[in-house]
Amino acid sequence: LRIDDLDLDGSGARVDELADQGAAVLTPAHQFPLGMALAAQRRNQAVAWARSSGGLLVEDDYDGEFRYDRAALGAMQALAPDQVAFAGTASKSLAPGLRLSWLVVPPAWLDDVVEAKRLADRFTGVFDQLALADLIDSGGYDRHIRRCRLVYRRRRDRLVAALARRAPDVTVAGLAAGLHALLELPARLLEVDAVRGAGARGLAVEGLSAYAVAPSETRSALVVGYATPPEHAFTTALARLCAALAA
Ligand SMILES: Cc1ncc(COP(=O)(O)O)c(C=O)c1O
């Protein structure tokens, strides 16, 4: 497959750059890793592209359960169910090790997708799927998400407050949803040094350039997931991160 990259701006992916590609993969609810939502006009533009070109849109809703300061955004898939394949996962809501996720596939693609999945891995574990279905049916999944949303929101707010105190020249972005934030670094701090400084304090964070197609062109920033440390370790992890970034 040939892969073309879309540029990004404050409204998300530049879907006006789509041309003769067969498919486009987007994260409309929360761009990964920069964290902005795809603007309504861009969603419409992407759907118009798919309708006129026959291309497939893949809507990767990898952390859609976790929205904090805004009403839930509707799925782009609802605008054009025949053009958009919607993908969700239990990786953020339950655990990445479960390897459970779901696809809502346009009818014309369904048989091919099922066949490709069968050839890829002979189907996902049935008992795991039944256990998840039971959790959803019982209302337990919804209760779990609501509880986690509060926990993660509190962590996110603590991250922002701690950085404002200890490293006020670090700008935090991409906060409206998900389990990670983008920490834009001031000129005094090189990304590579920030990653190394965090690593020396026992924290695994990644630089934005690790995700970039053209690393030299990216802003200097860290991608920091705040869901990982267990509750008892979060205060220490936050203090160490601040120490690594403090002036
Ligand atoms: C952009 C993006 N898509 C999808 C996923 C989920 O992947 P998986 O369901 O394979 O764990 C992630 C996980 O971090 C992600 O960052």
mmCIF file of C-alpha atoms and ligand atoms in Angstrom:
data_model
loop_
_atom_site.group_PDB
_atom_site.id
_atom_site.type_symbol
_atom_site.label_atom_id
_atom_site.label_comp_id
_atom_site.label_asym_id
_atom_site.label_seq_id
_atom_site.Cartn_x
_atom_site.Cartn_y
_atom_site.Cartn_z
ATOM 1 C CA LEU A 1 0.000 0.000 0.000
ATOM 2 C CA ARG A 2 1.126 3.531 -0.669
ATOM 3 C CA ILE A 3 0.661 5.787 2.348
ATOM 4 C CA ASP A 4 0.191 9.526 1.935
ATOM 5 C CA ASP A 5 0.212 11.812 4.952
ATOM 6 C CA LEU A 6 -2.279 14.568 5.633
ATOM 7 C CA ASP A 7 -1.101 17.833 7.127
ATOM 8 C CA LEU A 8 -2.678 19.034 10.360
ATOM 9 C CA ASP A 9 -3.818 22.396 11.645
ATOM 10 C CA GLY A 10 -5.937 23.555 14.569
ATOM 11 C CA SER A 11 -9.081 22.086 12.962
ATOM 12 C CA GLY A 12 -7.535 18.622 12.615
ATOM 13 C CA ALA A 13 -6.444 16.737 9.515
ATOM 14 C CA ARG A 14 -6.381 18.675 6.223
ATOM 15 C CA VAL A 15 -8.904 16.430 4.492
ATOM 16 C CA ASP A 16 -8.965 18.845 1.559
ATOM 17 C CA GLU A 17 -5.663 17.180 0.588
ATOM 18 C CA LEU A 18 -7.470 13.889 -0.127
ATOM 19 C CA ALA A 19 -7.472 13.074 -3.823
ATOM 20 C CA ASP A 20 -7.329 9.640 -5.492
ATOM 21 C CA GLN A 21 -6.484 7.595 -2.387
ATOM 22 C CA GLY A 22 -8.598 4.490 -1.793
ATOM 23 C CA ALA A 23 -9.054 5.098 1.923
ATOM 24 C CA ALA A 24 -8.388 7.633 4.654
ATOM 25 C CA VAL A 25 -7.795 6.847 8.333
ATOM 26 C CA LEU A 26 -8.868 9.652 10.673
ATOM 27 C CA THR A 27 -9.216 10.115 14.434
ATOM 28 C CA PRO A 28 -12.037 12.708 14.325
ATOM 29 C CA ALA A 29 -12.914 12.790 18.027
ATOM 30 C CA HIS A 30 -9.348 13.300 19.275
ATOM 31 C CA GLN A 31 -6.444 13.507 16.864
ATOM 32 C CA PHE A 32 -3.614 11.228 17.889
ATOM 33 C CA PRO A 33 -1.286 12.456 19.261
ATOM 34 C CA LEU A 34 -2.020 16.222 19.049
ATOM 35 C CA GLY A 35 -5.495 15.937 20.572
ATOM 36 C CA MET A 36 -7.681 18.342 18.587
ATOM 37 C CA ALA A 37 -11.144 17.359 17.295
ATOM 38 C CA LEU A 38 -11.842 17.298 13.562
ATOM 39 C CA ALA A 39 -13.943 20.402 12.861
ATOM 40 C CA ALA A 40 -17.533 19.871 11.683
ATOM 41 C CA GLN A 41 -16.792 21.402 8.311
ATOM 42 C CA ARG A 42 -13.838 19.018 7.834
ATOM 43 C CA ARG A 43 -16.040 16.030 8.683
ATOM 44 C CA ASN A 44 -18.491 17.087 6.007
ATOM 45 C CA GLN A 45 -15.606 17.624 3.607
ATOM 46 C CA ALA A 46 -14.236 14.134 4.306
ATOM 47 C CA VAL A 47 -17.653 12.565 3.746
ATOM 48 C CA ALA A 48 -18.075 14.517 0.509
ATOM 49 C CA TRP A 49 -14.676 13.200 -0.637
ATOM 50 C CA ALA A 50 -15.696 9.607 0.152
ATOM 51 C CA ARG A 51 -19.025 9.989 -1.649
ATOM 52 C CA SER A 52 -17.544 11.469 -4.794
ATOM 53 C CA SER A 53 -14.409 9.281 -4.997
ATOM 54 C CA GLY A 54 -15.813 6.004 -3.654
ATOM 55 C CA GLY A 55 -13.015 5.981 -1.061
ATOM 56 C CA LEU A 56 -13.448 4.443 2.374
ATOM 57 C CA LEU A 57 -13.161 6.545 5.549
ATOM 58 C CA VAL A 58 -11.921 4.733 8.640
ATOM 59 C CA GLU A 59 -13.000 6.535 11.822
ATOM 60 C CA ASP A 60 -10.602 5.418 14.552
ATOM 61 C CA ASP A 61 -12.414 6.300 17.790
ATOM 62 C CA TYR A 62 -9.670 4.969 20.043
ATOM 63 C CA ASP A 63 -10.574 6.894 23.221
ATOM 64 C CA GLY A 64 -14.081 8.189 22.546
ATOM 65 C CA GLU A 65 -15.390 7.128 25.960
ATOM 66 C CA PHE A 66 -13.317 9.785 27.677
ATOM 67 C CA ARG A 67 -14.613 13.295 27.020
ATOM 68 C CA TYR A 68 -14.307 15.872 29.750
ATOM 69 C CA ASP A 69 -15.190 19.485 29.004
ATOM 70 C CA ARG A 70 -17.500 19.148 26.067
ATOM 71 C CA ALA A 71 -20.569 17.211 25.037
ATOM 72 C CA ALA A 72 -19.808 13.929 23.291
ATOM 73 C CA LEU A 73 -19.137 14.488 19.602
ATOM 74 C CA GLY A 74 -21.309 12.472 17.269
ATOM 75 C CA ALA A 75 -19.584 9.804 15.229
ATOM 76 C CA MET A 76 -18.689 10.805 11.677
ATOM 77 C CA GLN A 77 -19.949 7.347 10.745
ATOM 78 C CA ALA A 78 -23.514 8.533 11.432
ATOM 79 C CA LEU A 79 -23.169 11.088 8.626
ATOM 80 C CA ALA A 80 -22.407 8.429 6.029
ATOM 81 C CA PRO A 81 -22.786 4.810 7.196
ATOM 82 C CA ASP A 82 -22.116 3.551 3.666
ATOM 83 C CA GLN A 83 -18.770 5.366 3.442
ATOM 84 C CA VAL A 84 -17.370 5.218 6.981
ATOM 85 C CA ALA A 85 -16.034 2.234 8.928
ATOM 86 C CA PHE A 86 -16.134 3.034 12.645
ATOM 87 C CA ALA A 87 -13.513 1.444 14.918
ATOM 88 C CA GLY A 88 -13.572 1.392 18.713
ATOM 89 C CA THR A 89 -11.515 -0.500 21.257
ATOM 90 C CA ALA A 90 -11.517 -1.693 24.857
ATOM 91 C CA SER A 91 -7.814 -0.813 25.032
ATOM 92 C CA LYS A 92 -8.424 2.501 26.789
ATOM 93 C CA SER A 93 -11.623 1.684 28.646
ATOM 94 C CA LEU A 94 -10.571 -1.718 30.047
ATOM 95 C CA ALA A 95 -7.017 -2.786 29.174
ATOM 96 C CA PRO A 96 -4.878 -2.894 26.030
ATOM 97 C CA GLY A 97 -3.845 -6.466 26.836
ATOM 98 C CA LEU A 98 -7.415 -7.684 26.290
ATOM 99 C CA ARG A 99 -7.087 -7.192 22.504
ATOM 100 C CA LEU A 100 -10.842 -6.579 22.129
ATOM 101 C CA SER A 101 -12.174 -3.994 19.743
ATOM 102 C CA TRP A 102 -15.032 -3.497 17.328
ATOM 103 C CA LEU A 103 -15.776 -2.308 13.818
ATOM 104 C CA VAL A 104 -18.978 -0.958 12.306
ATOM 105 C CA VAL A 105 -18.439 -1.698 8.627
ATOM 106 C CA PRO A 106 -20.343 -0.345 5.602
ATOM 107 C CA PRO A 107 -22.516 -3.189 4.255
ATOM 108 C CA ALA A 108 -20.638 -3.326 0.941
ATOM 109 C CA TRP A 109 -17.367 -4.047 2.781
ATOM 110 C CA LEU A 110 -18.662 -6.445 5.420
ATOM 111 C CA ASP A 111 -18.029 -9.834 3.772
ATOM 112 C CA ASP A 112 -14.488 -8.886 2.740
ATOM 113 C CA VAL A 113 -13.658 -7.572 6.205
ATOM 114 C CA VAL A 114 -14.970 -10.701 7.916
ATOM 115 C CA GLU A 115 -12.957 -12.871 5.538
ATOM 116 C CA ALA A 116 -9.788 -10.816 6.054
ATOM 117 C CA LYS A 117 -10.222 -11.059 9.822
ATOM 118 C CA ARG A 118 -10.705 -14.836 9.568
ATOM 119 C CA LEU A 119 -7.520 -15.196 7.538
ATOM 120 C CA ALA A 120 -5.604 -12.865 9.852
ATOM 121 C CA ASP A 121 -6.216 -14.664 13.138
ATOM 122 C CA ARG A 122 -9.088 -17.168 12.911
ATOM 123 C CA PHE A 123 -11.316 -14.956 15.090
ATOM 124 C CA THR A 124 -10.993 -13.324 18.468
ATOM 125 C CA GLY A 125 -11.387 -15.370 21.668
ATOM 126 C CA VAL A 126 -15.057 -16.217 22.113
ATOM 127 C CA PHE A 127 -15.078 -16.290 25.905
ATOM 128 C CA ASP A 128 -13.445 -12.853 26.071
ATOM 129 C CA GLN A 129 -16.129 -11.520 23.740
ATOM 130 C CA LEU A 130 -18.932 -13.120 25.739
ATOM 131 C CA ALA A 131 -17.558 -11.697 28.987
ATOM 132 C CA LEU A 132 -17.437 -8.200 27.455
ATOM 133 C CA ALA A 133 -20.964 -8.586 26.057
ATOM 134 C CA ASP A 134 -22.158 -9.590 29.507
ATOM 135 C CA LEU A 135 -20.430 -6.602 31.092
ATOM 136 C CA ILE A 136 -22.113 -4.271 28.578
ATOM 137 C CA ASP A 137 -25.561 -5.900 28.951
ATOM 138 C CA SER A 138 -25.424 -5.728 32.740
ATOM 139 C CA GLY A 139 -24.674 -1.962 32.734
ATOM 140 C CA GLY A 140 -21.336 -2.668 34.413
ATOM 141 C CA TYR A 141 -19.370 -1.325 31.459
ATOM 142 C CA ASP A 142 -21.193 2.029 31.574
ATOM 143 C CA ARG A 143 -20.695 2.298 35.326
ATOM 144 C CA HIS A 144 -17.006 1.528 34.907
ATOM 145 C CA ILE A 145 -16.599 4.197 32.206
ATOM 146 C CA ARG A 146 -18.383 6.823 34.320
ATOM 147 C CA ARG A 147 -16.178 6.041 37.301
ATOM 148 C CA CYS A 148 -12.983 6.090 35.219
ATOM 149 C CA ARG A 149 -13.975 9.370 33.573
ATOM 150 C CA LEU A 150 -13.974 11.048 36.991
ATOM 151 C CA VAL A 151 -10.637 9.501 37.955
ATOM 152 C CA TYR A 152 -8.925 10.480 34.708
ATOM 153 C CA ARG A 153 -10.416 13.950 34.693
ATOM 154 C CA ARG A 154 -9.060 14.521 38.183
ATOM 155 C CA ARG A 155 -5.623 13.279 37.076
ATOM 156 C CA ARG A 156 -5.703 15.532 34.049
ATOM 157 C CA ASP A 157 -6.591 18.550 36.213
ATOM 158 C CA ARG A 158 -3.801 17.689 38.647
ATOM 159 C CA LEU A 159 -1.319 17.440 35.766
ATOM 160 C CA VAL A 160 -2.323 20.886 34.479
ATOM 161 C CA ALA A 161 -2.217 22.455 37.954
ATOM 162 C CA ALA A 162 1.152 20.920 38.847
ATOM 163 C CA LEU A 163 2.754 22.061 35.595
ATOM 164 C CA ALA A 164 1.346 25.570 36.033
ATOM 165 C CA ARG A 165 3.116 25.720 39.399
ATOM 166 C CA ARG A 166 6.402 23.977 38.621
ATOM 167 C CA ALA A 167 6.964 24.527 34.885
ATOM 168 C CA PRO A 168 4.697 27.406 33.870
ATOM 169 C CA ASP A 169 6.396 27.868 30.500
ATOM 170 C CA VAL A 170 5.230 24.397 29.388
ATOM 171 C CA THR A 171 1.975 24.628 27.400
ATOM 172 C CA VAL A 172 -0.500 21.779 27.830
ATOM 173 C CA ALA A 173 -2.766 20.921 24.870
ATOM 174 C CA GLY A 174 -5.161 18.233 23.654
ATOM 175 C CA LEU A 175 -6.932 18.026 26.993
ATOM 176 C CA ALA A 176 -10.615 17.838 26.099
ATOM 177 C CA ALA A 177 -10.635 14.076 25.766
ATOM 178 C CA GLY A 178 -8.644 10.883 26.064
ATOM 179 C CA LEU A 179 -5.923 9.703 28.387
ATOM 180 C CA HIS A 180 -2.941 11.683 27.177
ATOM 181 C CA ALA A 181 -1.861 15.300 26.950
ATOM 182 C CA LEU A 182 0.560 17.129 24.717
ATOM 183 C CA LEU A 183 3.154 19.131 26.660
ATOM 184 C CA GLU A 184 4.704 21.761 24.405
ATOM 185 C CA LEU A 185 8.195 22.594 25.588
ATOM 186 C CA PRO A 186 9.783 26.033 25.874
ATOM 187 C CA ALA A 187 12.946 26.878 23.930
ATOM 188 C CA ARG A 188 15.133 26.256 27.009
ATOM 189 C CA LEU A 189 14.305 22.533 26.953
ATOM 190 C CA LEU A 190 15.101 20.195 24.066
ATOM 191 C CA GLU A 191 12.635 17.374 23.527
ATOM 192 C CA VAL A 192 15.361 14.749 23.663
ATOM 193 C CA ASP A 193 16.564 16.129 27.012
ATOM 194 C CA ALA A 194 13.046 16.183 28.438
ATOM 195 C CA VAL A 195 12.500 12.543 27.449
ATOM 196 C CA ARG A 196 15.870 11.626 28.924
ATOM 197 C CA GLY A 197 15.222 13.610 32.114
ATOM 198 C CA ALA A 198 11.871 11.900 32.610
ATOM 199 C CA GLY A 199 13.455 8.516 31.863
ATOM 200 C CA ALA A 200 16.173 9.128 34.462
ATOM 201 C CA ARG A 201 13.369 9.620 36.994
ATOM 202 C CA GLY A 202 11.699 6.352 36.043
ATOM 203 C CA LEU A 203 9.025 7.794 33.726
ATOM 204 C CA ALA A 204 8.408 6.462 30.228
ATOM 205 C CA VAL A 205 7.131 9.404 28.184
ATOM 206 C CA GLU A 206 7.542 9.912 24.471
ATOM 207 C CA GLY A 207 8.610 12.868 22.425
ATOM 208 C CA LEU A 208 6.229 14.128 19.766
ATOM 209 C CA SER A 209 8.892 13.475 17.127
ATOM 210 C CA ALA A 210 8.488 9.729 17.766
ATOM 211 C CA TYR A 211 5.092 10.053 16.036
ATOM 212 C CA ALA A 212 6.131 12.408 13.278
ATOM 213 C CA VAL A 213 6.549 11.650 9.599
ATOM 214 C CA ALA A 214 9.122 14.444 9.349
ATOM 215 C CA PRO A 215 10.531 14.667 12.916
ATOM 216 C CA SER A 216 12.608 17.771 12.188
ATOM 217 C CA GLU A 217 9.469 19.746 11.409
ATOM 218 C CA THR A 218 7.527 18.966 14.593
ATOM 219 C CA ARG A 219 7.184 21.230 17.562
ATOM 220 C CA SER A 220 9.181 20.201 20.573
ATOM 221 C CA ALA A 221 6.713 18.397 22.840
ATOM 222 C CA LEU A 222 6.063 15.387 25.035
ATOM 223 C CA VAL A 223 3.133 12.991 24.699
ATOM 224 C CA VAL A 224 2.220 12.086 28.260
ATOM 225 C CA GLY A 225 -0.285 9.395 29.138
ATOM 226 C CA TYR A 226 -1.713 10.027 32.605
ATOM 227 C CA ALA A 227 -3.759 6.853 32.992
ATOM 228 C CA THR A 228 -0.914 4.407 33.477
ATOM 229 C CA PRO A 229 0.462 4.903 37.000
ATOM 230 C CA PRO A 230 -1.533 3.079 39.661
ATOM 231 C CA GLU A 231 -3.414 5.451 41.972
ATOM 232 C CA HIS A 232 -0.904 5.195 44.825
ATOM 233 C CA ALA A 233 1.978 6.096 42.464
ATOM 234 C CA PHE A 234 0.376 9.011 40.637
ATOM 235 C CA THR A 235 1.427 11.785 43.032
ATOM 236 C CA THR A 236 5.065 10.682 42.869
ATOM 237 C CA ALA A 237 4.972 10.259 39.085
ATOM 238 C CA LEU A 238 3.564 13.763 38.700
ATOM 239 C CA ALA A 239 6.212 15.258 40.995
ATOM 240 C CA ARG A 240 8.951 13.507 38.993
ATOM 241 C CA LEU A 241 7.569 14.738 35.702
ATOM 242 C CA CYS A 242 7.478 18.293 37.031
ATOM 243 C CA ALA A 243 11.036 17.954 38.321
ATOM 244 C CA ALA A 244 12.167 16.812 34.874
ATOM 245 C CA LEU A 245 10.502 19.809 33.210
ATOM 246 C CA ALA A 246 11.063 22.537 35.796
ATOM 247 C CA ALA A 247 13.181 25.500 34.837
HETATM 248 C C1 LIG B 1 -4.581 6.213 17.291
HETATM 249 C C2 LIG B 1 -4.901 4.934 17.988
HETATM 250 N N1 LIG B 1 -5.742 4.074 17.417
HETATM 251 C C3 LIG B 1 -6.066 2.912 18.008
HETATM 252 C C4 LIG B 1 -5.558 2.567 19.238
HETATM 253 C C5 LIG B 1 -5.992 1.285 19.879
HETATM 254 O O1 LIG B 1 -5.273 0.237 19.422
HETATM 255 P P1 LIG B 1 -5.617 -1.226 19.945
HETATM 256 O O2 LIG B 1 -7.103 -1.368 19.992
HETATM 257 O O3 LIG B 1 -4.968 -2.114 18.928
HETATM 258 O O4 LIG B 1 -4.990 -1.364 21.293
HETATM 259 C C6 LIG B 1 -4.679 3.418 19.878
HETATM 260 C C7 LIG B 1 -4.116 3.033 21.181
HETATM 261 O O5 LIG B 1 -3.360 3.722 21.792
HETATM 262 C C8 LIG B 1 -4.338 4.638 19.240
HETATM 263 O O6 LIG B 1 -3.503 5.497 19.836
#
